Amino acid sequence: MTCRQLVELVTDYFEDALTHEERDRFDAHLEVCPGCVHYLDQVRITMRLVRDADALEERPEVSALLEMFRDYKRM
Amino acid sequence: VSEATVEADLLTRLRAGDERAFEALVMRYHRTMLAVARRHVSTQAVAEEVVQEAWLGVLKGLDRFEGRSALGTWILRIVANIAKTRGVREARSVPYAALAGDDEPAVEPERFRGPNDQYPGGWWAFPEDWTRLPEQALLQRETLEVVTEAIEALPPLQRSVITMRDVQGCHAEDVCSVLEITDGNQRVLLHRARSRVRAALEAHLDDV
């Protein structure tokens, strides 16, 4: 397995969608390739930051929806 | 505290008409609802109308909700159904390919050595070790804005999938059933989405 092939299998690796054989080859590659270990860490950190970035977003919709909630309760 | 406990508590308070509980629900699900709506409708404005209507549907349906699926999945299904009806009425069916984005490599091919190299398909230069970056560099506003912008720039279906999986924390099978895509498609879309966001982050972090 080359580095170029490995980067295309990262999601299947995380999703546990590789065959046993593919998984073994993936793990064997990581044993000897610091570049791909870094790449995998980068994807993990990306997944975490996607979550963190959402928490930072403003929520302009909240007040309008609370208004709707109060109207609904009055019905 | 487990997700199920949080949901059960929210549900009790919602049924009692607790406004704070409704606010918590909005904070939890609104953004993902928008991303789901975009699966079937072509503009953000229509998606917002769909989600508005879905919230009303959620309130009306609360007493009927039996907890056979997770609360989040139930809510996202309501959105998907309304969006689908609306999408049909819009009569502007968006082709899957346009929603999904082109087939593109996770990493630019130029980053790898050619077939005649001693290490064909190997990195020319290793990616940086982000685990050694200070936490502040990752969590500073600028970095997170790069992430937000990269997600907004994704094709709609990639955005729906990454939002459901990595923001909302949905299971793959719920993503497939709500968005009506196969398991294989779900993984490809997630892969393209995460790859693009990672590439945007890399371009930003290498600059810092």
mmCIF file of C-alpha atoms in Angstrom, chain B residues 19-182:
data_model
loop_
_atom_site.group_PDB
_atom_site.id
_atom_site.type_symbol
_atom_site.label_atom_id
_atom_site.label_comp_id
_atom_site.label_asym_id
_atom_site.label_seq_id
_atom_site.Cartn_x
_atom_site.Cartn_y
_atom_site.Cartn_z
ATOM 1 C CA GLU B 19 -38.796 27.481 27.232
ATOM 2 C CA ARG B 20 -35.184 26.761 28.254
ATOM 3 C CA ALA B 21 -35.611 23.176 27.136
ATOM 4 C CA PHE B 22 -36.816 24.355 23.732
ATOM 5 C CA GLU B 23 -33.848 26.702 23.468
ATOM 6 C CA ALA B 24 -31.517 23.813 24.276
ATOM 7 C CA LEU B 25 -33.167 21.787 21.530
ATOM 8 C CA VAL B 26 -32.660 24.602 19.018
ATOM 9 C CA MET B 27 -28.999 24.910 19.986
ATOM 10 C CA ARG B 28 -28.551 21.181 19.567
ATOM 11 C CA TYR B 29 -30.312 20.537 16.287
ATOM 12 C CA HIS B 30 -31.035 23.683 14.280
ATOM 13 C CA ARG B 31 -27.816 23.758 12.251
ATOM 14 C CA THR B 32 -27.982 20.088 11.419
ATOM 15 C CA MET B 33 -31.640 20.526 10.421
ATOM 16 C CA LEU B 34 -30.587 23.188 7.912
ATOM 17 C CA ALA B 35 -27.928 20.893 6.492
ATOM 18 C CA VAL B 36 -30.463 18.068 6.147
ATOM 19 C CA ALA B 37 -33.007 20.348 4.441
ATOM 20 C CA ARG B 38 -30.435 21.257 1.798
ATOM 21 C CA ARG B 39 -30.498 17.644 0.634
ATOM 22 C CA HIS B 40 -33.828 18.333 -1.072
ATOM 23 C CA VAL B 41 -34.153 22.075 -1.639
ATOM 24 C CA SER B 42 -31.904 24.255 -3.706
ATOM 25 C CA THR B 43 -31.467 27.437 -1.674
ATOM 26 C CA GLN B 44 -30.594 28.356 1.875
ATOM 27 C CA ALA B 45 -33.696 30.584 2.078
ATOM 28 C CA VAL B 46 -36.043 27.694 1.297
ATOM 29 C CA ALA B 47 -34.097 25.465 3.704
ATOM 30 C CA GLU B 48 -34.717 28.017 6.457
ATOM 31 C CA GLU B 49 -38.466 27.997 5.743
ATOM 32 C CA VAL B 50 -38.468 24.217 5.803
ATOM 33 C CA VAL B 51 -36.695 24.149 9.163
ATOM 34 C CA GLN B 52 -39.094 26.735 10.588
ATOM 35 C CA GLU B 53 -42.006 24.537 9.538
ATOM 36 C CA ALA B 54 -40.236 21.491 10.951
ATOM 37 C CA TRP B 55 -39.906 23.119 14.384
ATOM 38 C CA LEU B 56 -43.643 23.629 14.437
ATOM 39 C CA GLY B 57 -44.059 19.992 13.429
ATOM 40 C CA VAL B 58 -41.754 18.967 16.279
ATOM 41 C CA LEU B 59 -43.828 20.913 18.826
ATOM 42 C CA LYS B 60 -47.076 19.459 17.506
ATOM 43 C CA GLY B 61 -45.641 15.957 17.454
ATOM 44 C CA LEU B 62 -44.005 15.958 20.898
ATOM 45 C CA ASP B 63 -46.904 14.226 22.608
ATOM 46 C CA ARG B 64 -46.947 11.521 19.953
ATOM 47 C CA PHE B 65 -43.186 10.884 20.094
ATOM 48 C CA GLU B 66 -42.754 7.416 21.552
ATOM 49 C CA GLY B 67 -38.997 7.266 21.754
ATOM 50 C CA ARG B 68 -38.639 4.381 19.320
ATOM 51 C CA SER B 69 -35.831 6.303 17.631
ATOM 52 C CA ALA B 70 -33.509 8.857 19.233
ATOM 53 C CA LEU B 71 -35.072 12.305 19.585
ATOM 54 C CA GLY B 72 -32.510 13.775 17.174
ATOM 55 C CA THR B 73 -33.206 11.200 14.485
ATOM 56 C CA TRP B 74 -36.954 11.754 14.844
ATOM 57 C CA ILE B 75 -36.487 15.537 14.443
ATOM 58 C CA LEU B 76 -34.180 15.152 11.436
ATOM 59 C CA ARG B 77 -36.691 12.839 9.792
ATOM 60 C CA ILE B 78 -39.421 15.455 10.159
ATOM 61 C CA VAL B 79 -37.142 17.968 8.428
ATOM 62 C CA ALA B 80 -36.257 15.536 5.649
ATOM 63 C CA ASN B 81 -39.925 14.765 4.950
ATOM 64 C CA ILE B 82 -40.946 18.420 4.778
ATOM 65 C CA ALA B 83 -37.912 19.265 2.630
ATOM 66 C CA LYS B 84 -38.690 16.411 0.276
ATOM 67 C CA THR B 85 -42.288 17.527 -0.245
ATOM 68 C CA ARG B 86 -41.086 21.059 -0.748
ATOM 69 C CA GLY B 87 -38.382 19.930 -3.177
ATOM 70 C CA VAL B 88 -40.981 18.147 -5.306
ATOM 71 C CA ARG B 89 -43.185 21.234 -5.309
ATOM 72 C CA GLU B 90 -40.193 23.375 -6.287
ATOM 73 C CA ALA B 91 -39.959 20.982 -9.228
ATOM 74 C CA ARG B 92 -36.270 21.655 -9.360
ATOM 75 C CA SER B 93 -34.785 18.332 -8.660
ATOM 76 C CA VAL B 94 -31.078 18.739 -8.061
ATOM 77 C CA PRO B 95 -28.969 16.022 -9.682
ATOM 78 C CA TYR B 96 -27.149 13.776 -7.219
ATOM 79 C CA ALA B 97 -23.765 14.578 -8.787
ATOM 80 C CA ALA B 98 -24.275 18.307 -8.201
ATOM 81 C CA LEU B 99 -25.182 17.618 -4.593
ATOM 82 C CA ALA B 100 -22.400 15.161 -4.008
ATOM 83 C CA GLY B 101 -19.448 16.936 -5.639
ATOM 84 C CA ASP B 102 -16.958 15.590 -8.100
ATOM 85 C CA ASP B 103 -14.812 12.611 -7.573
ATOM 86 C CA GLU B 104 -11.551 14.125 -6.457
ATOM 87 C CA PRO B 105 -8.494 12.832 -4.642
ATOM 88 C CA ALA B 106 -8.205 13.417 -0.872
ATOM 89 C CA VAL B 107 -4.742 14.913 -1.353
ATOM 90 C CA GLU B 108 -3.355 16.673 -4.424
ATOM 91 C CA PRO B 109 -1.551 14.122 -6.635
ATOM 92 C CA GLU B 110 1.518 16.406 -6.861
ATOM 93 C CA ARG B 111 2.227 15.682 -3.204
ATOM 94 C CA PHE B 112 3.198 12.102 -4.094
ATOM 95 C CA ARG B 113 6.183 10.639 -5.942
ATOM 96 C CA GLY B 114 5.715 9.340 -9.486
ATOM 97 C CA PRO B 115 5.682 5.721 -10.729
ATOM 98 C CA ASN B 116 9.392 5.719 -11.617
ATOM 99 C CA ASP B 117 10.543 6.961 -8.256
ATOM 100 C CA GLN B 118 12.295 4.752 -5.729
ATOM 101 C CA TYR B 119 9.164 5.118 -3.560
ATOM 102 C CA PRO B 120 6.272 5.323 -6.014
ATOM 103 C CA GLY B 121 3.158 6.916 -4.486
ATOM 104 C CA GLY B 122 5.129 8.046 -1.417
ATOM 105 C CA TRP B 123 5.017 11.563 0.062
ATOM 106 C CA TRP B 124 7.505 14.071 -1.385
ATOM 107 C CA ALA B 125 7.335 15.839 1.970
ATOM 108 C CA PHE B 126 5.596 14.407 5.046
ATOM 109 C CA PRO B 127 2.511 16.194 6.345
ATOM 110 C CA GLU B 128 3.174 18.231 9.495
ATOM 111 C CA ASP B 129 2.671 16.732 12.940
ATOM 112 C CA TRP B 130 -0.357 18.676 14.234
ATOM 113 C CA THR B 131 -0.302 16.907 17.576
ATOM 114 C CA ARG B 132 2.752 19.070 18.369
ATOM 115 C CA LEU B 133 0.953 22.333 17.687
ATOM 116 C CA PRO B 134 -0.090 24.307 20.758
ATOM 117 C CA GLU B 135 -3.789 23.864 21.537
ATOM 118 C CA GLN B 136 -4.312 27.646 21.185
ATOM 119 C CA ALA B 137 -3.156 27.544 17.561
ATOM 120 C CA LEU B 138 -5.836 24.979 16.771
ATOM 121 C CA LEU B 139 -8.627 26.575 18.754
ATOM 122 C CA GLN B 140 -8.069 30.215 17.893
ATOM 123 C CA ARG B 141 -10.946 31.926 16.151
ATOM 124 C CA GLU B 142 -9.142 32.254 12.827
ATOM 125 C CA THR B 143 -8.510 28.512 12.623
ATOM 126 C CA LEU B 144 -12.102 27.644 13.452
ATOM 127 C CA GLU B 145 -13.336 30.157 10.889
ATOM 128 C CA VAL B 146 -11.290 28.354 8.254
ATOM 129 C CA VAL B 147 -13.154 25.180 9.225
ATOM 130 C CA THR B 148 -16.561 26.891 9.072
ATOM 131 C CA GLU B 149 -15.813 28.414 5.675
ATOM 132 C CA ALA B 150 -14.543 25.118 4.302
ATOM 133 C CA ILE B 151 -17.756 23.370 5.412
ATOM 134 C CA GLU B 152 -19.923 26.096 3.884
ATOM 135 C CA ALA B 153 -18.057 25.749 0.584
ATOM 136 C CA LEU B 154 -18.776 21.991 0.339
ATOM 137 C CA PRO B 155 -21.318 20.577 -2.137
ATOM 138 C CA PRO B 156 -24.675 20.323 -0.279
ATOM 139 C CA LEU B 157 -24.749 16.582 0.255
ATOM 140 C CA GLN B 158 -21.174 16.474 1.562
ATOM 141 C CA ARG B 159 -22.128 19.262 3.935
ATOM 142 C CA SER B 160 -25.232 17.374 5.106
ATOM 143 C CA VAL B 161 -23.191 14.261 5.833
ATOM 144 C CA ILE B 162 -20.262 15.900 7.655
ATOM 145 C CA THR B 163 -22.668 18.015 9.730
ATOM 146 C CA MET B 164 -24.727 14.996 10.746
ATOM 147 C CA ARG B 165 -21.693 12.855 11.537
ATOM 148 C CA ASP B 166 -19.047 15.196 12.931
ATOM 149 C CA VAL B 167 -21.097 18.085 14.346
ATOM 150 C CA GLN B 168 -24.216 16.240 15.513
ATOM 151 C CA GLY B 169 -22.575 12.886 16.160
ATOM 152 C CA CYS B 170 -25.255 10.847 14.343
ATOM 153 C CA HIS B 171 -24.692 7.164 13.579
ATOM 154 C CA ALA B 172 -23.914 6.258 9.969
ATOM 155 C CA GLU B 173 -27.154 4.262 9.634
ATOM 156 C CA ASP B 174 -29.272 7.255 10.713
ATOM 157 C CA VAL B 175 -27.485 9.457 8.176
ATOM 158 C CA CYS B 176 -28.259 6.927 5.445
ATOM 159 C CA SER B 177 -31.933 6.646 6.352
ATOM 160 C CA VAL B 178 -32.554 10.393 6.846
ATOM 161 C CA LEU B 179 -30.703 11.439 3.671
ATOM 162 C CA GLU B 180 -31.789 8.369 1.685
ATOM 163 C CA ILE B 181 -28.315 7.384 0.564
ATOM 164 C CA THR B 182 -26.508 4.050 0.654
#
